[in-house]
Structures are given as structure tokens and as C-alpha cells.
């Protein structure tokens, strides 16, 4: 058979709103450049808020620096750019340095945002970003978990220091509990035996209770701050919401006990877009440094967390999934031809879990 040089893909050629999405059959077929890379045939992908942000150009300064740090590709741009971070599929080809996977293996991964994404027939990933797909899930179900799972894992485990052996009896507050990261975080904290208070809107409370939350607070029924102040203090807060929440949320933590607030809403990429790389990084460092110090003096820890690609962390998540402790929460599934419709759905907000795309129809 002749070598494949092109494949179907959804791309953008400029930043903007939904009309910039374009379907093409002529996207360049991915090539293995490094010995540790694998090419995956995408069976299913899913959308995350970062896809909406990237479609609009958010983070372009930092991501382009990561794509081409030495500015070697003069005149080249990031376009055509394929969005989509999650993939569940089958390994098609392995680099010479890959010993852990072989063609035909069913895998899942979250591809970092500086690489070409997964709304495509094939995608290339580093072997250390890939993990064996949980056996109990279909590709459609599995595609809902990697990006949100690794984001929550980064915040709770790597940055927050929580793990299976130190969570028992801890009081954990999750702000924004009904989205992708929130639904995963609730389940992970319950799997690790914490007491979970979840904040979401009233119509999502049944779902969040079903996932195991001990207390569910409706942020629309009166002042959220006042409602939370009536509860005992917390050991840990995960903030998926940001905004003005930060002004009062840290007062809900137990002082001088190692209690920690971790937010996933950070100005890192915005600062670099606005101020350029050097000044943006400086501004970001000053902000996180001053906030950390300010709250440390009040007896609580303040941290930022980001998504981090990691095959080994996905291995641990797969074990939790296969043991029945974590399940994907899927809001709606779209076919590959309906990608723009899926973006509009995500843009509408108030998702209950994830928006998944079946890239090939046999799942």
C-alpha cells in the first residue's frame, strides 16, 4: 500500500470564534521525530475548556515558545492547528526507543497543548504521555478522562500533597464540582476516603451526590460565602472557578494546620500573552510569590496547579477506574462530523461532565 501522507482532521487557520474550525482531508500525516514517540489511531477524543481558549488564541505566546523555543522555524506559524487534548485509541507505530507499547495496544493519553491535537484520524504522542486504556471502558468512555483526570491529579496529588494514605477524615471543599475536573476530583477524594463538600448548581446536585459527595452546596441559593461559613473549617480547597472566590475562600481553611488552597485558575498564560514571555513570567512569579507569602503569614498554604501530561499518573488513574472507584461522566457524545456543534455545546457552559467526540464510528 502506498504510504499515507494526509489524513482527515479538524483544524483552525487563525484564532477566533467557532467559524474558524475547518474540516480537511489533507492534514499532514504525523511523523515520528523522536525514538520515544508513538502514533495513535484516534478512536475517540473529547473537548475541554482549554480547547475553547486555544481556538480564541489564549496562551499562544507561551505555547509558540514551547513549540519552537529557539525560533528556528523562521516565518512558520502554528497553523493549521488541530485542537483536542484527549485521546483513546490504538497504537499504530512505535519509535525505536519504545519498548512498553506495541502496535495494536489500546491506549489513552492527554496530549499537551503545544502539540498537534486529537481531533484527527491519527496523533503522535511521547511514550511517557501514554498509558494502557482501562479495560472496563469503551474508547468513547475512556476519552472523557485523561485531561481532566491529570489536571485534578496534578492539583490534588502533586501540588496538594494528597494521596491514598493521608486523606482519611480530611475535609475537602471542591468549588465547581459538576464540570470535567470537578466530577473527577469528587470521585478521587472519595476513593481516598476524604469527606467531600461539593459546590455546584442545584440541577447538578443529584449527579454530584451520586459520585459520592457528602455535602452538596447550591451556589445559586443565596450567598455561597455565607453558606460555607456555617460549615466546619476545611483541610483542603480545590478551586476550579477563580474570580472573586479567592478573596474569601481561604478564610474557610483551618489555620496553622497545613491546610492548603489550590487553584486551577491562574494568570500565567494571560500574562505572557499580554506582556510577552520575559515580563509575563516575571509578573506571574511576583503574583504567586506575594500571594503565597501573604497567606502563609495567615497560617494557610496557597498554590497554583496546571495540567501535566503523565503516562505513569494515567496508569494509577486506570487502576482506580478498573477497580470501580472512578467512572467517566459524559454529558453528550458527537460524531466526528459534528465537531463545531460540540464546540458550541461546550461554549454554552453548565456541562455535566464531558463532551466526547467519536472519531471513528465503531466504538
mmCIF file of C-alpha atoms in Angstrom:
data_model
loop_
_atom_site.group_PDB
_atom_site.id
_atom_site.type_symbol
_atom_site.label_atom_id
_atom_site.label_comp_id
_atom_site.label_asym_id
_atom_site.label_seq_id
_atom_site.Cartn_x
_atom_site.Cartn_y
_atom_site.Cartn_z
ATOM 1 C CA UNK A 1 0.000 0.000 0.000
ATOM 2 C CA UNK A 2 1.221 3.494 -0.768
ATOM 3 C CA UNK A 3 2.476 5.479 2.190
ATOM 4 C CA UNK A 4 -0.150 7.708 3.790
ATOM 5 C CA UNK A 5 0.711 11.387 3.578
ATOM 6 C CA UNK A 6 -2.597 13.028 4.550
ATOM 7 C CA UNK A 7 -5.483 12.370 6.914
ATOM 8 C CA UNK A 8 -8.861 13.856 7.886
ATOM 9 C CA UNK A 9 -8.658 16.439 10.659
ATOM 10 C CA UNK A 10 -10.429 19.462 12.161
ATOM 11 C CA UNK A 11 -8.076 22.458 12.102
ATOM 12 C CA UNK A 12 -8.009 26.205 12.596
ATOM 13 C CA UNK A 13 -6.024 28.551 10.325
ATOM 14 C CA UNK A 14 -6.436 31.594 12.571
ATOM 15 C CA UNK A 15 -7.763 32.355 16.045
ATOM 16 C CA UNK A 16 -11.377 33.322 16.522
ATOM 17 C CA UNK A 17 -14.866 32.021 17.273
ATOM 18 C CA UNK A 18 -16.473 28.839 16.018
ATOM 19 C CA UNK A 19 -16.399 29.694 12.312
ATOM 20 C CA UNK A 20 -12.589 29.298 12.251
ATOM 21 C CA UNK A 21 -12.987 25.491 12.591
ATOM 22 C CA UNK A 22 -12.372 23.804 9.245
ATOM 23 C CA UNK A 23 -12.587 20.159 8.194
ATOM 24 C CA UNK A 24 -9.842 18.972 5.875
ATOM 25 C CA UNK A 25 -8.820 15.622 4.393
ATOM 26 C CA UNK A 26 -5.330 16.965 3.682
ATOM 27 C CA UNK A 27 -3.810 17.402 7.139
ATOM 28 C CA UNK A 28 -0.219 16.200 7.133
ATOM 29 C CA UNK A 29 0.085 12.667 8.494
ATOM 30 C CA UNK A 30 2.012 12.698 11.820
ATOM 31 C CA UNK A 31 5.655 11.637 11.725
ATOM 32 C CA UNK A 32 7.737 10.069 14.497
ATOM 33 C CA UNK A 33 10.579 12.549 15.114
ATOM 34 C CA UNK A 34 11.964 11.082 18.359
ATOM 35 C CA UNK A 35 12.688 7.470 19.358
ATOM 36 C CA UNK A 36 10.259 7.619 22.319
ATOM 37 C CA UNK A 37 7.190 8.608 20.238
ATOM 38 C CA UNK A 38 4.158 6.576 19.185
ATOM 39 C CA UNK A 39 1.484 7.216 16.564
ATOM 40 C CA UNK A 40 -2.047 6.521 17.836
ATOM 41 C CA UNK A 41 -5.092 5.891 15.662
ATOM 42 C CA UNK A 42 -7.719 8.047 17.369
ATOM 43 C CA UNK A 43 -10.972 6.230 18.167
ATOM 44 C CA UNK A 44 -12.433 8.942 20.412
ATOM 45 C CA UNK A 45 -11.456 12.402 21.668
ATOM 46 C CA UNK A 46 -13.129 14.898 23.967
ATOM 47 C CA UNK A 47 -13.324 18.657 24.409
ATOM 48 C CA UNK A 48 -12.105 20.694 27.386
ATOM 49 C CA UNK A 49 -12.398 24.422 28.176
ATOM 50 C CA UNK A 50 -8.747 24.808 27.070
ATOM 51 C CA UNK A 51 -9.871 23.946 23.503
ATOM 52 C CA UNK A 52 -12.239 26.921 23.513
ATOM 53 C CA UNK A 53 -9.488 29.143 24.910
ATOM 54 C CA UNK A 54 -6.915 27.943 22.375
ATOM 55 C CA UNK A 55 -9.365 28.402 19.499
ATOM 56 C CA UNK A 56 -9.557 32.072 20.554
ATOM 57 C CA UNK A 57 -5.765 32.436 20.807
ATOM 58 C CA UNK A 58 -5.375 32.260 24.596
ATOM 59 C CA UNK A 59 -1.863 31.216 25.606
ATOM 60 C CA UNK A 60 -0.475 31.487 22.065
ATOM 61 C CA UNK A 61 2.688 33.332 23.193
ATOM 62 C CA UNK A 62 3.730 30.680 25.702
ATOM 63 C CA UNK A 63 2.654 27.729 23.549
ATOM 64 C CA UNK A 64 4.525 29.013 20.490
ATOM 65 C CA UNK A 65 7.642 29.476 22.598
ATOM 66 C CA UNK A 66 7.328 25.844 23.706
ATOM 67 C CA UNK A 67 6.730 24.682 20.089
ATOM 68 C CA UNK A 68 9.813 26.481 18.790
ATOM 69 C CA UNK A 69 11.976 27.719 21.706
ATOM 70 C CA UNK A 70 14.958 28.711 19.599
ATOM 71 C CA UNK A 71 12.865 30.387 16.881
ATOM 72 C CA UNK A 72 14.411 28.064 14.298
ATOM 73 C CA UNK A 73 11.382 27.898 12.024
ATOM 74 C CA UNK A 74 11.512 31.466 10.779
ATOM 75 C CA UNK A 75 8.269 32.525 9.136
ATOM 76 C CA UNK A 76 6.446 29.304 10.025
ATOM 77 C CA UNK A 77 3.331 29.599 12.163
ATOM 78 C CA UNK A 78 1.477 27.152 14.361
ATOM 79 C CA UNK A 79 -1.287 26.863 11.732
ATOM 80 C CA UNK A 80 -3.017 24.743 10.584
ATOM 81 C CA UNK A 81 -3.571 23.820 14.239
ATOM 82 C CA UNK A 82 -5.530 20.790 15.426
ATOM 83 C CA UNK A 83 -7.282 21.190 18.784
ATOM 84 C CA UNK A 84 -8.354 18.410 21.191
ATOM 85 C CA UNK A 85 -6.275 17.080 24.076
ATOM 86 C CA UNK A 86 -7.816 13.704 24.997
ATOM 87 C CA UNK A 87 -7.348 10.510 23.002
ATOM 88 C CA UNK A 88 -8.414 6.926 23.390
ATOM 89 C CA UNK A 89 -7.292 4.697 20.544
ATOM 90 C CA UNK A 90 -4.900 2.069 19.249
ATOM 91 C CA UNK A 91 -1.105 2.268 18.816
ATOM 92 C CA UNK A 92 -0.259 2.149 15.122
ATOM 93 C CA UNK A 93 3.506 2.704 15.083
ATOM 94 C CA UNK A 94 6.281 2.992 17.689
ATOM 95 C CA UNK A 95 9.621 4.813 17.667
ATOM 96 C CA UNK A 96 12.778 2.732 18.095
ATOM 97 C CA UNK A 97 13.089 3.658 21.775
ATOM 98 C CA UNK A 98 9.591 2.484 22.753
ATOM 99 C CA UNK A 99 9.604 -0.883 24.499
ATOM 100 C CA UNK A 100 6.493 -0.567 26.638
ATOM 101 C CA UNK A 101 3.921 -0.397 23.818
ATOM 102 C CA UNK A 102 3.479 -2.226 20.530
ATOM 103 C CA UNK A 103 1.192 -1.716 17.519
ATOM 104 C CA UNK A 104 -2.344 -2.871 18.316
ATOM 105 C CA UNK A 105 -2.277 -1.867 22.018
ATOM 106 C CA UNK A 106 -5.363 0.003 23.252
ATOM 107 C CA UNK A 107 -4.156 3.185 24.953
ATOM 108 C CA UNK A 108 -5.301 6.562 26.252
ATOM 109 C CA UNK A 109 -3.434 9.834 26.737
ATOM 110 C CA UNK A 110 -3.726 13.571 27.191
ATOM 111 C CA UNK A 111 -1.599 15.407 24.635
ATOM 112 C CA UNK A 112 -0.026 18.661 25.932
ATOM 113 C CA UNK A 113 -1.363 21.878 24.373
ATOM 114 C CA UNK A 114 1.834 22.781 22.499
ATOM 115 C CA UNK A 115 1.456 19.662 20.301
ATOM 116 C CA UNK A 116 -0.986 18.973 17.470
ATOM 117 C CA UNK A 117 -4.242 17.751 18.990
ATOM 118 C CA UNK A 118 -6.533 14.761 18.767
ATOM 119 C CA UNK A 119 -9.442 15.947 16.575
ATOM 120 C CA UNK A 120 -7.761 13.997 13.824
ATOM 121 C CA UNK A 121 -7.537 10.457 12.476
ATOM 122 C CA UNK A 122 -4.037 9.957 13.938
ATOM 123 C CA UNK A 123 -1.957 11.742 16.570
ATOM 124 C CA UNK A 124 1.661 11.480 17.705
ATOM 125 C CA UNK A 125 2.486 11.324 21.429
ATOM 126 C CA UNK A 126 5.550 10.732 23.597
ATOM 127 C CA UNK A 127 5.604 7.248 25.090
ATOM 128 C CA UNK A 128 5.776 8.749 28.599
ATOM 129 C CA UNK A 129 2.446 10.565 27.987
ATOM 130 C CA UNK A 130 0.631 7.338 27.076
ATOM 131 C CA UNK A 131 -0.916 4.610 29.236
ATOM 132 C CA UNK A 132 -2.918 1.427 28.654
ATOM 133 C CA UNK A 133 -6.631 2.231 28.447
ATOM 134 C CA UNK A 134 -8.753 0.927 31.356
ATOM 135 C CA UNK A 135 -10.086 -2.472 30.315
ATOM 136 C CA UNK A 136 -13.586 -1.817 31.608
ATOM 137 C CA UNK A 137 -14.180 1.280 29.411
ATOM 138 C CA UNK A 138 -15.010 1.682 25.731
ATOM 139 C CA UNK A 139 -12.914 4.192 23.752
ATOM 140 C CA UNK A 140 -15.806 6.670 23.942
ATOM 141 C CA UNK A 141 -15.908 6.432 27.730
ATOM 142 C CA UNK A 142 -12.126 6.443 28.151
ATOM 143 C CA UNK A 143 -11.685 9.617 26.067
ATOM 144 C CA UNK A 144 -13.621 11.586 28.711
ATOM 145 C CA UNK A 145 -10.994 11.155 31.431
ATOM 146 C CA UNK A 146 -7.288 11.806 30.653
ATOM 147 C CA UNK A 147 -7.086 15.632 30.543
ATOM 148 C CA UNK A 148 -9.455 16.336 33.441
ATOM 149 C CA UNK A 149 -8.063 13.374 35.378
ATOM 150 C CA UNK A 150 -4.462 14.576 35.058
ATOM 151 C CA UNK A 151 -5.457 18.185 35.856
ATOM 152 C CA UNK A 152 -7.191 17.070 39.061
ATOM 153 C CA UNK A 153 -4.316 14.656 39.851
ATOM 154 C CA UNK A 154 -1.780 17.457 39.441
ATOM 155 C CA UNK A 155 -3.776 19.747 41.774
ATOM 156 C CA UNK A 156 -4.665 17.207 44.461
ATOM 157 C CA UNK A 157 -1.671 14.859 44.464
ATOM 158 C CA UNK A 158 1.387 16.586 43.003
ATOM 159 C CA UNK A 159 0.700 20.153 44.164
ATOM 160 C CA UNK A 160 -1.671 19.479 47.064
ATOM 161 C CA UNK A 161 0.224 16.520 48.500
ATOM 162 C CA UNK A 162 -2.916 14.408 48.984
ATOM 163 C CA UNK A 163 -2.718 10.645 48.476
ATOM 164 C CA UNK A 164 -4.408 7.402 49.389
ATOM 165 C CA UNK A 165 -2.793 7.195 52.811
ATOM 166 C CA UNK A 166 -3.312 10.751 54.136
ATOM 167 C CA UNK A 167 -6.871 11.680 53.121
ATOM 168 C CA UNK A 168 -8.951 9.674 55.562
ATOM 169 C CA UNK A 169 -11.216 12.026 57.506
ATOM 170 C CA UNK A 170 -9.847 15.156 55.799
ATOM 171 C CA UNK A 171 -12.461 17.790 54.946
ATOM 172 C CA UNK A 172 -12.134 18.748 51.274
ATOM 173 C CA UNK A 173 -14.082 21.524 49.505
ATOM 174 C CA UNK A 174 -14.421 21.382 45.712
ATOM 175 C CA UNK A 175 -15.605 24.585 44.006
ATOM 176 C CA UNK A 176 -17.060 23.925 40.548
ATOM 177 C CA UNK A 177 -17.820 20.255 41.170
ATOM 178 C CA UNK A 178 -20.026 19.386 38.194
ATOM 179 C CA UNK A 179 -17.607 20.026 35.305
ATOM 180 C CA UNK A 180 -14.999 17.610 33.997
ATOM 181 C CA UNK A 181 -12.277 18.297 36.586
ATOM 182 C CA UNK A 182 -14.805 18.641 39.420
ATOM 183 C CA UNK A 183 -16.580 15.324 38.801
ATOM 184 C CA UNK A 184 -13.204 13.562 38.668
ATOM 185 C CA UNK A 185 -11.923 15.306 41.821
ATOM 186 C CA UNK A 186 -15.034 14.351 43.830
ATOM 187 C CA UNK A 187 -14.565 10.690 42.904
ATOM 188 C CA UNK A 188 -10.807 10.692 43.564
ATOM 189 C CA UNK A 189 -11.237 12.259 47.004
ATOM 190 C CA UNK A 190 -13.944 9.737 47.905
ATOM 191 C CA UNK A 191 -11.742 6.875 46.621
ATOM 192 C CA UNK A 192 -9.093 8.175 49.055
ATOM 193 C CA UNK A 193 -11.655 8.357 51.878
ATOM 194 C CA UNK A 194 -11.912 12.141 52.361
ATOM 195 C CA UNK A 195 -15.068 13.988 53.449
ATOM 196 C CA UNK A 196 -16.143 15.958 50.350
ATOM 197 C CA UNK A 197 -18.184 19.167 50.209
ATOM 198 C CA UNK A 198 -19.075 19.971 46.595
ATOM 199 C CA UNK A 199 -20.298 23.303 45.216
ATOM 200 C CA UNK A 200 -22.404 23.255 42.040
ATOM 201 C CA UNK A 201 -25.801 24.468 40.788
ATOM 202 C CA UNK A 202 -28.970 22.824 42.073
ATOM 203 C CA UNK A 203 -29.661 20.883 38.839
ATOM 204 C CA UNK A 204 -26.268 19.164 39.080
ATOM 205 C CA UNK A 205 -26.592 18.205 42.740
ATOM 206 C CA UNK A 206 -28.110 14.750 42.066
ATOM 207 C CA UNK A 207 -25.157 13.842 39.820
ATOM 208 C CA UNK A 208 -22.564 15.108 42.298
ATOM 209 C CA UNK A 209 -24.247 13.239 45.209
ATOM 210 C CA UNK A 210 -24.231 10.070 43.095
ATOM 211 C CA UNK A 211 -20.477 10.485 42.627
ATOM 212 C CA UNK A 212 -20.097 10.362 46.408
ATOM 213 C CA UNK A 213 -20.082 13.971 47.691
ATOM 214 C CA UNK A 214 -21.038 14.121 51.385
ATOM 215 C CA UNK A 215 -22.417 17.690 51.297
ATOM 216 C CA UNK A 216 -23.613 19.499 48.178
ATOM 217 C CA UNK A 217 -23.994 23.287 48.263
ATOM 218 C CA UNK A 218 -26.016 25.152 45.602
ATOM 219 C CA UNK A 219 -24.114 28.351 44.774
ATOM 220 C CA UNK A 220 -27.290 29.934 43.364
ATOM 221 C CA UNK A 221 -29.329 29.692 46.580
ATOM 222 C CA UNK A 222 -28.086 32.757 48.431
ATOM 223 C CA UNK A 223 -24.544 33.869 49.217
ATOM 224 C CA UNK A 224 -22.118 30.986 48.735
ATOM 225 C CA UNK A 225 -19.663 32.533 51.192
ATOM 226 C CA UNK A 226 -22.316 32.715 53.925
ATOM 227 C CA UNK A 227 -23.487 29.123 53.258
ATOM 228 C CA UNK A 228 -19.959 27.757 53.517
ATOM 229 C CA UNK A 229 -19.176 29.757 56.671
ATOM 230 C CA UNK A 230 -21.824 27.753 58.553
ATOM 231 C CA UNK A 231 -19.834 24.519 57.967
ATOM 232 C CA UNK A 232 -16.775 23.281 59.898
ATOM 233 C CA UNK A 233 -13.429 24.524 58.504
ATOM 234 C CA UNK A 234 -11.675 22.630 55.695
ATOM 235 C CA UNK A 235 -8.267 20.949 55.336
ATOM 236 C CA UNK A 236 -8.118 21.413 51.567
ATOM 237 C CA UNK A 237 -9.875 23.526 48.917
ATOM 238 C CA UNK A 238 -9.740 22.875 45.161
ATOM 239 C CA UNK A 239 -10.895 25.932 43.180
ATOM 240 C CA UNK A 240 -11.983 25.370 39.561
ATOM 241 C CA UNK A 241 -13.878 28.669 39.463
ATOM 242 C CA UNK A 242 -11.491 31.517 40.262
ATOM 243 C CA UNK A 243 -12.745 35.098 40.067
ATOM 244 C CA UNK A 244 -13.725 36.699 43.359
ATOM 245 C CA UNK A 245 -13.844 33.303 45.133
ATOM 246 C CA UNK A 246 -10.198 33.677 46.102
ATOM 247 C CA UNK A 247 -10.940 36.770 48.189
ATOM 248 C CA UNK A 248 -12.910 34.816 50.813
ATOM 249 C CA UNK A 249 -12.323 31.086 50.221
ATOM 250 C CA UNK A 250 -9.024 30.922 52.132
ATOM 251 C CA UNK A 251 -10.826 32.014 55.320
ATOM 252 C CA UNK A 252 -12.627 28.650 55.237
ATOM 253 C CA UNK A 253 -9.368 26.728 55.861
ATOM 254 C CA UNK A 254 -8.143 25.520 59.267
ATOM 255 C CA UNK A 255 -5.322 27.887 60.259
ATOM 256 C CA UNK A 256 -1.814 26.658 61.203
ATOM 257 C CA UNK A 257 -2.613 23.032 60.416
ATOM 258 C CA UNK A 258 -1.033 22.620 56.983
ATOM 259 C CA UNK A 259 -4.368 23.341 55.252
ATOM 260 C CA UNK A 260 -3.992 24.131 51.555
ATOM 261 C CA UNK A 261 -5.896 26.047 48.861
ATOM 262 C CA UNK A 262 -5.092 25.048 45.274
ATOM 263 C CA UNK A 263 -6.481 26.999 42.325
ATOM 264 C CA UNK A 264 -6.521 25.891 38.684
ATOM 265 C CA UNK A 265 -7.348 29.442 37.548
ATOM 266 C CA UNK A 266 -4.007 31.203 37.083
ATOM 267 C CA UNK A 267 -2.907 34.279 35.091
ATOM 268 C CA UNK A 268 0.245 32.560 33.764
ATOM 269 C CA UNK A 269 -0.686 32.326 30.064
ATOM 270 C CA UNK A 270 -2.658 35.591 30.037
ATOM 271 C CA UNK A 271 0.358 37.437 31.463
ATOM 272 C CA UNK A 272 2.606 36.056 28.714
ATOM 273 C CA UNK A 273 0.062 36.931 26.005
ATOM 274 C CA UNK A 274 -0.243 40.475 27.370
ATOM 275 C CA UNK A 275 3.301 41.258 28.469
ATOM 276 C CA UNK A 276 5.483 38.957 26.369
ATOM 277 C CA UNK A 277 7.469 35.992 27.604
ATOM 278 C CA UNK A 278 10.042 37.582 29.961
ATOM 279 C CA UNK A 279 7.805 40.224 31.556
ATOM 280 C CA UNK A 280 4.883 37.789 31.693
ATOM 281 C CA UNK A 281 6.922 35.211 33.579
ATOM 282 C CA UNK A 282 8.258 37.884 35.926
ATOM 283 C CA UNK A 283 4.779 39.252 36.644
ATOM 284 C CA UNK A 284 3.491 35.710 37.255
ATOM 285 C CA UNK A 285 6.340 34.947 39.649
ATOM 286 C CA UNK A 286 5.728 38.157 41.601
ATOM 287 C CA UNK A 287 1.983 37.422 41.845
ATOM 288 C CA UNK A 288 2.296 33.830 43.061
ATOM 289 C CA UNK A 289 5.179 34.748 45.386
ATOM 290 C CA UNK A 290 3.347 37.594 47.085
ATOM 291 C CA UNK A 291 0.088 35.628 47.430
ATOM 292 C CA UNK A 292 1.897 32.584 48.840
ATOM 293 C CA UNK A 293 3.702 34.716 51.418
ATOM 294 C CA UNK A 294 0.593 36.704 52.359
ATOM 295 C CA UNK A 295 -1.412 33.543 53.083
ATOM 296 C CA UNK A 296 1.499 31.733 54.753
ATOM 297 C CA UNK A 297 1.590 34.539 57.324
ATOM 298 C CA UNK A 298 -2.090 33.805 57.984
ATOM 299 C CA UNK A 299 -1.352 30.125 58.548
ATOM 300 C CA UNK A 300 -2.545 28.560 55.269
ATOM 301 C CA UNK A 301 -0.851 27.353 52.063
ATOM 302 C CA UNK A 302 -1.737 28.928 48.711
ATOM 303 C CA UNK A 303 -0.808 27.074 45.494
ATOM 304 C CA UNK A 304 -1.356 27.119 41.730
ATOM 305 C CA UNK A 305 -1.780 23.932 39.711
ATOM 306 C CA UNK A 306 -1.695 23.127 35.991
ATOM 307 C CA UNK A 307 -2.416 20.160 33.763
ATOM 308 C CA UNK A 308 0.676 17.945 33.451
ATOM 309 C CA UNK A 309 0.886 15.143 30.852
ATOM 310 C CA UNK A 310 1.900 11.885 32.527
ATOM 311 C CA UNK A 311 1.601 8.253 31.482
ATOM 312 C CA UNK A 312 2.517 6.961 34.971
ATOM 313 C CA UNK A 313 -0.264 9.056 36.594
ATOM 314 C CA UNK A 314 -2.703 7.725 33.976
ATOM 315 C CA UNK A 315 -1.606 4.192 34.966
ATOM 316 C CA UNK A 316 -2.720 4.948 38.537
ATOM 317 C CA UNK A 317 -5.972 6.503 37.318
ATOM 318 C CA UNK A 318 -6.634 3.426 35.122
ATOM 319 C CA UNK A 319 -6.277 1.197 38.206
ATOM 320 C CA UNK A 320 -8.870 3.297 40.060
ATOM 321 C CA UNK A 321 -11.197 3.099 37.036
ATOM 322 C CA UNK A 322 -10.829 -0.666 36.637
ATOM 323 C CA UNK A 323 -11.463 -1.160 40.361
ATOM 324 C CA UNK A 324 -14.753 0.741 40.009
ATOM 325 C CA UNK A 325 -13.738 3.768 42.105
ATOM 326 C CA UNK A 326 -13.810 6.305 39.268
ATOM 327 C CA UNK A 327 -16.156 6.439 36.306
ATOM 328 C CA UNK A 328 -16.287 8.848 33.366
ATOM 329 C CA UNK A 329 -19.084 11.415 33.448
ATOM 330 C CA UNK A 330 -20.229 12.103 29.892
ATOM 331 C CA UNK A 331 -22.639 14.907 29.066
ATOM 332 C CA UNK A 332 -23.025 14.285 25.323
ATOM 333 C CA UNK A 333 -21.346 12.339 22.501
ATOM 334 C CA UNK A 334 -20.920 13.814 18.996
ATOM 335 C CA UNK A 335 -19.763 12.249 15.752
ATOM 336 C CA UNK A 336 -16.568 13.440 14.016
ATOM 337 C CA UNK A 337 -18.604 15.449 11.515
ATOM 338 C CA UNK A 338 -20.250 17.384 14.374
ATOM 339 C CA UNK A 339 -17.111 18.920 15.943
ATOM 340 C CA UNK A 340 -18.307 22.561 15.509
ATOM 341 C CA UNK A 341 -21.612 21.603 17.158
ATOM 342 C CA UNK A 342 -19.667 20.038 20.050
ATOM 343 C CA UNK A 343 -17.688 23.281 20.498
ATOM 344 C CA UNK A 344 -20.945 25.271 20.639
ATOM 345 C CA UNK A 345 -22.279 22.857 23.248
ATOM 346 C CA UNK A 346 -19.155 23.349 25.382
ATOM 347 C CA UNK A 347 -19.357 27.113 24.889
ATOM 348 C CA UNK A 348 -22.899 27.097 26.272
ATOM 349 C CA UNK A 349 -21.421 26.160 29.666
ATOM 350 C CA UNK A 350 -23.140 24.303 32.526
ATOM 351 C CA UNK A 351 -21.808 20.960 31.343
ATOM 352 C CA UNK A 352 -22.461 17.916 33.459
ATOM 353 C CA UNK A 353 -19.234 16.083 32.773
ATOM 354 C CA UNK A 354 -17.639 15.840 29.350
ATOM 355 C CA UNK A 355 -18.365 16.424 25.664
ATOM 356 C CA UNK A 356 -16.958 13.439 23.737
ATOM 357 C CA UNK A 357 -16.288 13.011 20.004
ATOM 358 C CA UNK A 358 -16.362 9.617 18.305
ATOM 359 C CA UNK A 359 -13.661 9.981 15.674
ATOM 360 C CA UNK A 360 -14.431 6.575 14.190
ATOM 361 C CA UNK A 361 -17.983 5.357 14.482
ATOM 362 C CA UNK A 362 -17.240 1.796 15.561
ATOM 363 C CA UNK A 363 -16.647 2.068 19.281
#
